[in-house]
Amino acid sequence: MPKKYLLLTYGCQMNERDSETIAGILEVLGYRPADNKDDVDLVILNTCSVRQTTENRIFGKLGELKQFKRLNPDAVLAVSGCMAQQPGILDKMNRLAPHVDLVLGTHNLHRLQELLARVNSGEKVREVWEHEGEIVEELPAVRGSGIRAYVNIMYGCDNFCSYCIVPYVRGRERSRDPEEIVREVDGLIQRGFKEIMLLGQNVNSYGKGLCAGIGFAGLLRELDGLEGEFRIRYMTSHPKDFSLDIVDAVAGSRHICEHFHLPVQAGSNRVLKRMNRHYNREAYMDLISQVRERVPGASVTTDIIVGFPGEDEADFADTMDLIEKMRFDAAYTFVYSPRAGTPAARLEDAVPPKDKKENLARLMNAQNRISLELNRELEGKTLEVLVEGGSRTNPKTLSGRTRTNKIVLFEGPPELAGRLVDVIITEARTWTLFGSLPPK
Ligand code: SAH
Ligand code: SF4
Ligand code: F3S
């Protein structure tokens, strides 16, 4: 009987991609994914530490797993990922979750096999590297759906936005060689993957420090030249160095989707400065107008933090004004969460929780109205949809995404999964579009 593993992933696509590597390493070692009925031999939590709520959820899960360890003393409980890299977290984990057998960080994932062997011979292992090492290529990976694949183009982040833990837990910015990326993407297309998602915390600074002399726009153009039926997306872009050259690379491409996710974080220049974002609202709004001008029909989404220390009513009014002016297709909104070790955590003038909550609700209401208005403009249009499979709630309904990254639900045969099809949009809601296949 092969050993069974259960892998729980928290956080962003970076972690999703790392989990594919974890699964890859485990499957080479002979482990297989557990389903409900199986006895589980190994539980791994691949963790995120971007906000306190996520950290609390993970500690909640570790608490639950105490009972599991009691009933299955031979099973291994492991913690990997960003939370493991957080300064001071090992003490907290040893105190609150001493039943964890293995802790490894984001920089030594490739050592999983050796660390597991040590745990299996009875040792309790904590191995977290303070600094990133060289990029390790050619690690095995179990790719999710067969339709969409994540491809790292760079690791780490050098931006040090004052609220953000990521630079501390993911290390300094490092770009992969363009040849490695092109080879990987080409291989995935040959294997039938239809959507390639390029990953980095700040993809626009791709290429810094490489001898290849290539930037993100150049990489996009090169990937767009590959043969096959596929789409390219990328996450995440920082507005400060999102150049017009990148916008033009998207405009002139066949395969790169017309979706721009450009986190603005706040609409007030005073707050943006304290967040260390290196752009102001005027530059941001100008960038979005350029995007809309050069790539007609593009969708634009953003991230916004509510309640950054010192944010007053006038600052928040600037954020509301910005979202009314920019009319984003969607905004991912977060309540500010202080992260120990970041400069913002030392700022005074915390916004009272009640104000944060109220402002968040105002922001979400306004954005939901705008999202719905924009989606309504799509009713009656025919859009290209990449079918991802049956919808979660109804297997007869298919779910897919437009090039602009909107979810479309429609009736159709399951064989369409993985295909690009035209769908007529019949009804728009805030987060989803409903549609139907055109009559034959
Ligand atoms: N590299 C990406 C962001 C990764 S974190 C980028 O710069 O776009 C994803 C989002 O989480 C951020 O855009 C921000 O809106 C939010 N976030 C990060 N740190 C946060 C914190 N301390 N409190 C609340 N939200 C935070
Ligand atoms: Fe965090 Fe800023 Fe880096 Fe994004 S760009 S990961 S928000 S420090
Ligand atoms: Fe979380 Fe790490 Fe991503 S902190 S958001 S999983 S890079």
Short mmCIF file of C-alpha atoms and ligand atoms in Angstrom, two decimals:
data_model
loop_
_atom_site.label_atom_id
_atom_site.label_comp_id
_atom_site.label_asym_id
_atom_site.label_seq_id
_atom_site.Cartn_x
_atom_site.Cartn_y
_atom_site.Cartn_z
CA MET A 1 0.00 0.00 0.00
CA PRO A 2 1.46 3.36 -0.97
CA LYS A 3 1.68 6.00 1.73
CA LYS A 4 -1.03 8.67 1.55
CA TYR A 5 -0.58 12.43 1.86
CA LEU A 6 -2.93 15.32 2.45
CA LEU A 7 -1.68 18.73 1.29
CA LEU A 8 -3.47 21.89 2.42
CA THR A 9 -2.49 25.09 0.65
CA TYR A 10 -3.07 28.63 1.96
CA GLY A 11 -2.26 31.96 0.33
CA CYS A 12 -1.46 33.01 -3.20
CA GLN A 13 -0.60 31.32 -6.49
CA MET A 14 3.06 31.23 -5.46
CA ASN A 15 2.06 28.78 -2.78
CA GLU A 16 -0.21 26.87 -5.16
CA ARG A 17 2.80 26.42 -7.41
CA ASP A 18 5.04 25.36 -4.51
CA SER A 19 2.40 22.82 -3.53
CA GLU A 20 2.68 21.33 -7.01
CA THR A 21 6.38 20.83 -6.33
CA ILE A 22 5.69 19.36 -2.89
CA ALA A 23 3.22 16.93 -4.47
CA GLY A 24 5.77 16.15 -7.19
CA ILE A 25 8.50 15.30 -4.69
CA LEU A 26 6.09 13.20 -2.61
CA GLU A 27 4.85 11.24 -5.60
CA VAL A 28 8.41 10.46 -6.70
CA LEU A 29 8.87 9.09 -3.17
CA GLY A 30 5.87 6.82 -3.72
CA TYR A 31 3.24 8.81 -1.79
CA ARG A 32 -0.24 9.17 -3.28
CA PRO A 33 -2.90 11.81 -2.53
CA ALA A 34 -5.36 10.68 0.15
CA ASP A 35 -9.08 10.77 -0.34
CA ASN A 36 -11.61 10.84 2.48
CA LYS A 37 -11.62 7.16 3.29
CA ASP A 38 -7.87 6.71 3.42
CA ASP A 39 -5.66 6.59 6.42
CA VAL A 40 -3.37 9.56 6.04
CA ASP A 41 0.36 9.09 6.62
CA LEU A 42 1.46 12.67 6.06
CA VAL A 43 -0.34 16.00 6.42
CA ILE A 44 1.42 19.09 5.07
CA LEU A 45 0.16 22.61 5.60
CA ASN A 46 1.72 24.93 3.01
CA THR A 47 1.18 28.20 4.79
CA CYS A 48 0.73 31.93 4.16
CA SER A 49 1.39 34.79 6.54
CA VAL A 50 0.20 37.83 4.61
CA ARG A 51 -2.55 38.69 7.12
CA GLN A 52 -3.22 37.81 10.74
CA THR A 53 -6.54 36.16 9.82
CA THR A 54 -4.69 33.62 7.66
CA GLU A 55 -2.19 32.90 10.43
CA ASN A 56 -5.07 32.39 12.89
CA ARG A 57 -6.77 29.99 10.52
CA ILE A 58 -3.59 27.95 10.20
CA PHE A 59 -3.07 27.77 13.96
CA GLY A 60 -6.73 26.72 14.24
CA LYS A 61 -6.07 23.87 11.82
CA LEU A 62 -2.92 22.84 13.71
CA GLY A 63 -5.02 22.75 16.88
CA GLU A 64 -7.54 20.47 15.19
CA LEU A 65 -4.74 18.19 14.04
CA LYS A 66 -3.63 17.56 17.64
CA GLN A 67 -6.39 14.97 17.93
CA PHE A 68 -5.36 13.45 14.58
CA LYS A 69 -1.78 13.04 15.84
CA ARG A 70 -3.05 11.46 19.05
CA LEU A 71 -5.04 8.88 17.09
CA ASN A 72 -2.30 8.39 14.47
CA PRO A 73 0.99 8.71 16.32
CA ASP A 74 2.95 7.37 13.33
CA ALA A 75 1.57 9.92 10.90
CA VAL A 76 3.74 12.93 10.12
CA LEU A 77 2.52 16.51 10.45
CA ALA A 78 4.54 19.08 8.49
CA VAL A 79 4.39 22.85 8.02
CA SER A 80 5.98 24.56 5.03
CA GLY A 81 5.71 27.91 3.31
CA CYS A 82 5.68 31.58 4.20
CA MET A 83 4.46 31.33 7.79
CA ALA A 84 7.40 29.09 8.64
CA GLN A 85 9.74 31.89 7.48
CA GLN A 86 8.16 34.52 9.70
CA PRO A 87 10.49 35.90 12.37
CA GLY A 88 9.65 34.46 15.80
CA ILE A 89 7.10 31.96 14.48
CA LEU A 90 9.09 28.85 15.44
CA ASP A 91 8.82 29.77 19.11
CA LYS A 92 5.09 30.31 18.76
CA MET A 93 4.73 27.00 16.93
CA ASN A 94 6.78 25.08 19.48
CA ARG A 95 4.59 26.55 22.18
CA LEU A 96 1.14 26.20 20.57
CA ALA A 97 1.71 23.28 18.23
CA PRO A 98 4.52 21.10 19.61
CA HIS A 99 2.96 18.12 17.82
CA VAL A 100 4.27 19.38 14.45
CA ASP A 101 7.00 16.98 13.31
CA LEU A 102 8.57 18.94 10.47
CA VAL A 103 8.90 22.63 9.69
CA LEU A 104 10.57 23.79 6.49
CA GLY A 105 10.63 27.19 4.84
CA THR A 106 10.23 28.65 1.37
CA HIS A 107 13.95 28.49 0.52
CA ASN A 108 14.58 24.79 1.17
CA LEU A 109 11.57 23.08 -0.39
CA HIS A 110 13.93 21.05 -2.58
CA ARG A 111 15.24 19.38 0.58
CA LEU A 112 11.86 17.86 1.45
CA GLN A 113 12.96 14.30 0.70
CA GLU A 114 15.94 14.41 3.04
CA LEU A 115 14.04 16.19 5.80
CA LEU A 116 11.18 13.67 5.60
CA ALA A 117 13.66 10.79 5.87
CA ARG A 118 14.98 12.32 9.07
CA VAL A 119 11.47 12.71 10.47
CA ASN A 120 10.63 9.13 9.51
CA SER A 121 13.62 7.94 11.51
CA GLY A 122 12.20 9.60 14.60
CA GLU A 123 13.72 13.07 14.61
CA LYS A 124 11.72 16.30 15.10
CA VAL A 125 12.98 18.62 12.35
CA ARG A 126 12.94 22.41 12.08
CA GLU A 127 14.89 23.64 9.06
CA VAL A 128 14.23 27.17 7.88
CA TRP A 129 16.89 29.03 5.92
CA GLU A 130 17.26 32.69 6.65
CA HIS A 131 18.37 33.53 3.11
CA GLU A 132 17.36 32.32 -0.31
CA GLY A 133 19.79 30.02 -2.14
CA GLU A 134 20.28 29.58 -5.88
CA ILE A 135 17.17 28.86 -7.95
CA VAL A 136 16.74 25.07 -8.13
CA GLU A 137 15.49 23.96 -11.57
CA GLU A 138 14.05 20.60 -12.66
CA LEU A 139 12.13 19.74 -9.50
CA PRO A 140 9.25 17.34 -10.10
CA ALA A 141 5.72 18.79 -10.08
CA VAL A 142 2.17 17.48 -10.13
CA ARG A 143 0.25 20.04 -12.19
CA GLY A 144 -3.35 20.72 -11.22
CA SER A 145 -6.03 20.44 -13.86
CA GLY A 146 -4.24 19.73 -17.13
CA ILE A 147 -5.75 22.96 -18.43
CA ARG A 148 -4.06 25.76 -16.50
CA ALA A 149 -0.43 25.71 -15.37
CA TYR A 150 1.51 28.04 -13.12
CA VAL A 151 5.04 28.96 -14.17
CA ASN A 152 7.38 30.88 -11.88
CA ILE A 153 9.33 33.53 -13.71
CA MET A 154 10.84 35.07 -10.62
CA TYR A 155 11.01 34.58 -6.88
CA GLY A 156 11.07 36.99 -3.95
CA CYS A 157 10.34 40.69 -3.75
CA ASP A 158 12.52 43.77 -3.24
CA ASN A 159 9.78 46.36 -2.95
CA PHE A 160 9.30 46.41 0.81
CA CYS A 161 5.87 48.00 0.81
CA SER A 162 5.74 49.07 4.44
CA TYR A 163 2.80 46.81 5.40
CA CYS A 164 3.93 43.64 3.65
CA ILE A 165 5.61 40.53 5.04
CA VAL A 166 6.35 38.95 1.64
CA PRO A 167 9.90 40.35 1.17
CA TYR A 168 10.83 38.91 4.57
CA VAL A 169 9.40 35.44 3.94
CA ARG A 170 10.23 35.07 0.23
CA GLY A 171 13.65 36.69 0.16
CA ARG A 172 15.31 38.87 -2.47
CA GLU A 173 14.15 39.15 -6.05
CA ARG A 174 15.62 36.51 -8.40
CA SER A 175 14.61 35.92 -12.04
CA ARG A 176 14.71 32.58 -13.80
CA ASP A 177 16.66 32.35 -17.05
CA PRO A 178 14.44 33.12 -20.03
CA GLU A 179 15.48 29.90 -21.80
CA GLU A 180 14.29 27.82 -18.83
CA ILE A 181 10.95 29.64 -18.84
CA VAL A 182 10.44 29.35 -22.59
CA ARG A 183 11.34 25.65 -22.49
CA GLU A 184 8.93 25.01 -19.62
CA VAL A 185 6.05 26.95 -21.22
CA ASP A 186 6.62 25.29 -24.59
CA GLY A 187 6.61 21.86 -22.91
CA LEU A 188 3.33 22.65 -21.16
CA ILE A 189 1.69 23.79 -24.40
CA GLN A 190 2.86 20.61 -26.13
CA ARG A 191 1.28 18.62 -23.29
CA GLY A 192 -2.04 20.34 -23.98
CA PHE A 193 -2.17 23.03 -21.30
CA LYS A 194 -4.28 25.92 -22.53
CA GLU A 195 -3.55 28.64 -20.02
CA ILE A 196 -0.13 29.53 -18.69
CA MET A 197 -0.05 31.77 -15.63
CA LEU A 198 3.33 33.45 -15.17
CA LEU A 199 4.07 34.03 -11.50
CA GLY A 200 6.10 36.59 -9.60
CA GLN A 201 5.42 39.07 -6.79
CA ASN A 202 6.33 41.85 -9.18
CA VAL A 203 6.58 40.47 -12.70
CA ASN A 204 7.41 43.86 -14.25
CA SER A 205 10.85 43.86 -12.75
CA TYR A 206 11.54 40.47 -14.36
CA GLY A 207 15.06 40.20 -15.74
CA LYS A 208 16.86 42.54 -13.34
CA GLY A 209 20.24 41.06 -12.58
CA LEU A 210 20.20 38.58 -15.49
CA CYS A 211 22.90 38.80 -18.17
CA ALA A 212 20.31 37.97 -20.83
CA GLY A 213 19.30 41.65 -21.07
CA ILE A 214 15.62 40.77 -21.32
CA GLY A 215 12.77 42.46 -19.44
CA PHE A 216 9.18 41.41 -18.84
CA ALA A 217 7.92 42.88 -22.12
CA GLY A 218 10.62 40.96 -23.99
CA LEU A 219 9.72 37.74 -22.21
CA LEU A 220 6.03 38.23 -23.07
CA ARG A 221 6.88 38.79 -26.74
CA GLU A 222 9.03 35.68 -26.81
CA LEU A 223 6.35 33.50 -25.21
CA ASP A 224 3.70 34.95 -27.51
CA GLY A 225 5.76 33.67 -30.45
CA LEU A 226 5.36 30.02 -29.39
CA GLU A 227 3.16 27.83 -31.56
CA GLY A 228 -0.11 26.35 -30.32
CA GLU A 229 -3.52 27.20 -28.94
CA PHE A 230 -3.00 28.78 -25.53
CA ARG A 231 -3.44 31.86 -23.36
CA ILE A 232 -0.94 33.64 -21.18
CA ARG A 233 -1.69 35.45 -17.94
CA TYR A 234 0.61 36.87 -15.28
CA MET A 235 0.46 37.81 -11.58
CA THR A 236 1.25 40.30 -10.01
CA SER A 237 2.21 43.66 -11.42
CA HIS A 238 3.36 46.64 -9.43
CA PRO A 239 2.12 49.93 -10.93
CA LYS A 240 5.43 51.71 -10.26
CA ASP A 241 7.27 49.88 -13.02
CA PHE A 242 4.48 48.70 -15.27
CA SER A 243 5.88 50.25 -18.43
CA LEU A 244 4.03 51.22 -21.59
CA ASP A 245 6.29 48.74 -23.35
CA ILE A 246 4.52 45.97 -21.40
CA VAL A 247 1.11 47.41 -22.31
CA ASP A 248 2.17 47.47 -25.97
CA ALA A 249 3.48 43.90 -25.76
CA VAL A 250 0.00 42.83 -24.60
CA ALA A 251 -1.73 44.98 -27.23
CA GLY A 252 0.33 43.48 -30.05
CA SER A 253 0.06 39.86 -28.91
CA ARG A 254 -2.13 36.94 -29.89
CA HIS A 255 -1.96 34.93 -26.71
CA ILE A 256 -1.64 37.35 -23.81
CA CYS A 257 -4.97 38.01 -22.12
CA GLU A 258 -6.38 41.53 -21.97
CA HIS A 259 -6.59 41.56 -18.20
CA PHE A 260 -4.54 43.96 -16.09
CA HIS A 261 -4.34 43.37 -12.35
CA LEU A 262 -2.69 46.47 -10.97
CA PRO A 263 -3.00 46.74 -7.17
CA VAL A 264 -3.42 50.39 -6.21
CA GLN A 265 -3.73 49.74 -2.42
CA ALA A 266 -4.99 53.27 -1.63
CA GLY A 267 -6.26 56.38 -3.37
CA SER A 268 -4.60 58.93 -1.10
CA ASN A 269 -1.11 60.19 -1.89
CA ARG A 270 -0.32 60.59 1.79
CA VAL A 271 -1.18 56.93 2.44
CA LEU A 272 0.61 55.70 -0.70
CA LYS A 273 3.75 57.43 0.49
CA ARG A 274 3.53 55.85 3.92
CA MET A 275 2.94 52.50 2.23
CA ASN A 276 6.20 53.01 0.31
CA ARG A 277 4.51 52.35 -3.03
CA HIS A 278 6.58 54.79 -5.14
CA TYR A 279 3.72 56.16 -7.26
CA ASN A 280 0.96 58.65 -6.67
CA ARG A 281 -2.73 58.58 -7.59
CA GLU A 282 -2.19 60.78 -10.63
CA ALA A 283 0.49 58.48 -12.10
CA TYR A 284 -1.68 55.45 -11.38
CA MET A 285 -4.77 56.94 -13.03
CA ASP A 286 -2.70 57.98 -16.01
CA LEU A 287 -1.35 54.43 -16.35
CA ILE A 288 -4.88 52.98 -16.33
CA SER A 289 -6.04 55.44 -19.00
CA GLN A 290 -3.08 54.41 -21.16
CA VAL A 291 -3.96 50.74 -20.67
CA ARG A 292 -7.58 51.37 -21.66
CA GLU A 293 -6.56 53.42 -24.68
CA ARG A 294 -4.00 50.96 -25.99
CA VAL A 295 -5.89 47.72 -25.23
CA PRO A 296 -9.58 48.27 -26.00
CA GLY A 297 -11.91 45.96 -24.09
CA ALA A 298 -9.28 45.18 -21.46
CA SER A 299 -10.43 44.45 -17.93
CA VAL A 300 -8.67 46.11 -15.01
CA THR A 301 -8.70 44.80 -11.44
CA THR A 302 -7.00 45.97 -8.28
CA ASP A 303 -6.24 45.33 -4.61
CA ILE A 304 -7.11 47.84 -1.90
CA ILE A 305 -6.14 47.94 1.77
CA VAL A 306 -8.57 49.69 4.10
CA GLY A 307 -7.47 51.16 7.43
CA PHE A 308 -3.74 51.63 6.98
CA PRO A 309 -2.36 53.42 10.09
CA GLY A 310 -3.18 57.11 9.97
CA GLU A 311 -5.77 56.77 7.17
CA ASP A 312 -8.39 59.41 7.96
CA GLU A 313 -11.78 60.15 6.39
CA ALA A 314 -10.26 62.44 3.75
CA ASP A 315 -7.77 59.71 2.73
CA PHE A 316 -10.51 57.16 2.50
CA ALA A 317 -12.63 59.58 0.46
CA ASP A 318 -9.70 59.69 -2.01
CA THR A 319 -9.87 55.89 -2.33
CA MET A 320 -13.63 56.02 -2.94
CA ASP A 321 -13.10 58.75 -5.50
CA LEU A 322 -10.42 56.71 -7.25
CA ILE A 323 -12.58 53.62 -7.60
CA GLU A 324 -15.46 55.73 -8.96
CA LYS A 325 -13.13 57.28 -11.52
CA MET A 326 -11.26 54.11 -12.49
CA ARG A 327 -14.29 51.85 -12.65
CA PHE A 328 -12.41 48.62 -11.98
CA ASP A 329 -13.93 45.35 -13.11
CA ALA A 330 -13.19 44.01 -9.64
CA ALA A 331 -11.31 45.05 -6.53
CA TYR A 332 -9.96 42.67 -3.91
CA THR A 333 -10.34 44.51 -0.64
CA PHE A 334 -8.50 43.80 2.59
CA VAL A 335 -8.59 45.22 6.06
CA TYR A 336 -5.08 46.30 7.08
CA SER A 337 -3.43 43.71 9.27
CA PRO A 338 -0.24 44.64 11.13
CA ARG A 339 2.59 42.16 10.47
CA ALA A 340 5.35 41.96 13.06
CA GLY A 341 8.70 43.00 11.64
CA THR A 342 7.31 45.30 8.94
CA PRO A 343 7.79 49.10 9.25
CA ALA A 344 4.03 49.78 9.24
CA ALA A 345 3.58 47.61 12.33
CA ARG A 346 5.55 50.25 14.26
CA LEU A 347 3.34 53.13 13.07
CA GLU A 348 1.00 54.70 15.57
CA ASP A 349 -2.44 56.01 14.80
CA ALA A 350 -4.16 52.67 14.23
CA VAL A 351 -7.59 53.04 12.63
CA PRO A 352 -10.31 51.79 15.03
CA PRO A 353 -11.70 48.37 13.96
CA LYS A 354 -15.21 49.81 13.69
CA ASP A 355 -14.10 52.43 11.14
CA LYS A 356 -12.15 49.84 9.17
CA LYS A 357 -15.21 47.63 8.97
CA GLU A 358 -17.54 50.45 7.97
CA ASN A 359 -15.19 51.76 5.30
CA LEU A 360 -14.63 48.27 3.94
CA ALA A 361 -18.39 47.82 3.58
CA ARG A 362 -18.76 51.20 1.81
CA LEU A 363 -15.94 50.34 -0.55
CA MET A 364 -17.31 46.89 -1.34
CA ASN A 365 -20.81 48.24 -1.96
CA ALA A 366 -19.55 50.83 -4.40
CA GLN A 367 -17.29 48.34 -6.17
CA ASN A 368 -20.02 45.71 -6.43
CA ARG A 369 -22.28 48.25 -8.09
CA ILE A 370 -19.52 49.18 -10.58
CA SER A 371 -18.66 45.52 -11.29
CA LEU A 372 -22.30 44.77 -12.04
CA GLU A 373 -22.66 47.82 -14.29
CA LEU A 374 -19.58 46.81 -16.29
CA ASN A 375 -20.68 43.19 -16.53
CA ARG A 376 -24.14 44.27 -17.77
CA GLU A 377 -22.45 45.92 -20.75
CA LEU A 378 -21.36 42.42 -21.80
CA GLU A 379 -24.91 41.06 -22.09
CA GLY A 380 -25.61 40.00 -25.67
CA LYS A 381 -21.90 39.86 -26.57
CA THR A 382 -20.14 36.70 -27.74
CA LEU A 383 -16.93 36.04 -25.79
CA GLU A 384 -14.15 33.46 -26.06
CA VAL A 385 -14.25 31.21 -23.00
CA LEU A 386 -11.69 28.66 -21.87
CA VAL A 387 -13.77 25.87 -20.36
CA GLU A 388 -12.32 24.71 -17.06
CA GLY A 389 -14.86 21.96 -16.30
CA GLY A 390 -18.12 21.35 -14.48
CA SER A 391 -19.18 24.09 -12.11
CA ARG A 392 -18.74 23.39 -8.42
CA THR A 393 -22.46 23.41 -7.66
CA ASN A 394 -23.98 21.77 -10.74
CA PRO A 395 -22.11 19.22 -12.86
CA LYS A 396 -24.34 19.93 -15.89
CA THR A 397 -23.20 23.52 -15.88
CA LEU A 398 -19.77 24.28 -17.31
CA SER A 399 -17.53 26.95 -15.89
CA GLY A 400 -14.87 28.88 -17.76
CA ARG A 401 -13.17 32.23 -18.06
CA THR A 402 -13.12 34.99 -20.64
CA ARG A 403 -9.81 36.47 -21.76
CA THR A 404 -10.62 39.31 -19.37
CA ASN A 405 -10.71 36.75 -16.51
CA LYS A 406 -14.46 36.83 -15.87
CA ILE A 407 -16.16 33.61 -14.82
CA VAL A 408 -18.85 32.38 -17.21
CA LEU A 409 -21.35 29.61 -16.39
CA PHE A 410 -23.26 27.89 -19.20
CA GLU A 411 -24.86 24.56 -20.12
CA GLY A 412 -22.77 22.28 -22.30
CA PRO A 413 -21.29 18.81 -22.68
CA PRO A 414 -18.44 17.94 -20.27
CA GLU A 415 -16.19 17.10 -23.26
CA LEU A 416 -15.73 20.81 -23.77
CA ALA A 417 -13.41 20.99 -20.73
CA GLY A 418 -10.06 22.35 -21.84
CA ARG A 419 -11.46 23.84 -25.05
CA LEU A 420 -11.78 27.46 -26.16
CA VAL A 421 -15.39 28.10 -27.15
CA ASP A 422 -17.54 31.09 -28.01
CA VAL A 423 -20.29 31.80 -25.49
CA ILE A 424 -23.13 34.33 -25.79
CA ILE A 425 -23.54 36.26 -22.54
CA THR A 426 -27.18 36.18 -21.49
CA GLU A 427 -27.12 37.49 -17.94
CA ALA A 428 -24.60 39.43 -15.86
CA ARG A 429 -24.18 39.31 -12.10
CA THR A 430 -21.60 41.00 -9.91
CA TRP A 431 -19.01 38.21 -9.93
CA THR A 432 -20.29 35.88 -12.64
CA LEU A 433 -21.64 35.93 -16.15
CA PHE A 434 -24.22 33.44 -17.42
CA GLY A 435 -24.25 32.43 -21.04
CA SER A 436 -25.19 29.88 -23.66
CA LEU A 437 -23.46 28.18 -26.56
CA PRO A 438 -24.44 29.69 -29.92
CA PRO A 439 -26.97 27.62 -31.92
CA LYS A 440 -25.18 25.31 -34.41
N1 SAH B 1 3.01 41.16 -4.81
C1 SAH B 1 1.65 41.41 -4.84
C2 SAH B 1 0.89 41.27 -3.56
C3 SAH B 1 0.92 40.06 -2.77
S1 SAH B 1 -0.06 40.17 -1.34
C4 SAH B 1 1.47 42.84 -5.24
O1 SAH B 1 2.27 43.69 -4.88
O2 SAH B 1 0.50 43.10 -5.87
C5 SAH B 1 -1.69 40.42 -2.03
C6 SAH B 1 -2.42 41.59 -1.46
O3 SAH B 1 -2.58 41.44 -0.07
C7 SAH B 1 -1.71 42.93 -1.62
O4 SAH B 1 -1.89 43.49 -2.87
C8 SAH B 1 -2.36 43.74 -0.52
O5 SAH B 1 -3.51 44.39 -0.99
C9 SAH B 1 -2.75 42.71 0.51
N2 SAH B 1 -1.90 42.81 1.70
C10 SAH B 1 -0.57 42.60 1.80
N3 SAH B 1 -0.15 42.81 3.06
C11 SAH B 1 -1.25 43.16 3.79
C12 SAH B 1 -1.47 43.51 5.15
N4 SAH B 1 -0.47 43.56 6.02
N5 SAH B 1 -2.74 43.80 5.54
C13 SAH B 1 -3.76 43.76 4.65
N6 SAH B 1 -3.61 43.44 3.36
C14 SAH B 1 -2.36 43.14 2.92
FE1 SF4 B 2 4.36 42.89 -0.83
FE2 SF4 B 2 4.76 45.15 -2.12
FE3 SF4 B 2 6.27 43.04 -2.70
FE4 SF4 B 2 3.70 43.05 -3.37
S1 SF4 B 2 5.28 44.43 -4.16
S2 SF4 B 2 4.80 41.39 -2.40
S3 SF4 B 2 2.74 44.18 -1.70
S4 SF4 B 2 6.23 44.16 -0.78
FE1 F3S B 3 0.95 34.45 1.45
FE2 F3S B 3 3.40 33.85 0.90
FE3 F3S B 3 1.73 34.33 -1.04
S1 F3S B 3 2.75 35.19 2.52
S2 F3S B 3 0.30 35.75 -0.15
S3 F3S B 3 1.60 32.67 0.36
S4 F3S B 3 3.88 34.80 -1.01
#
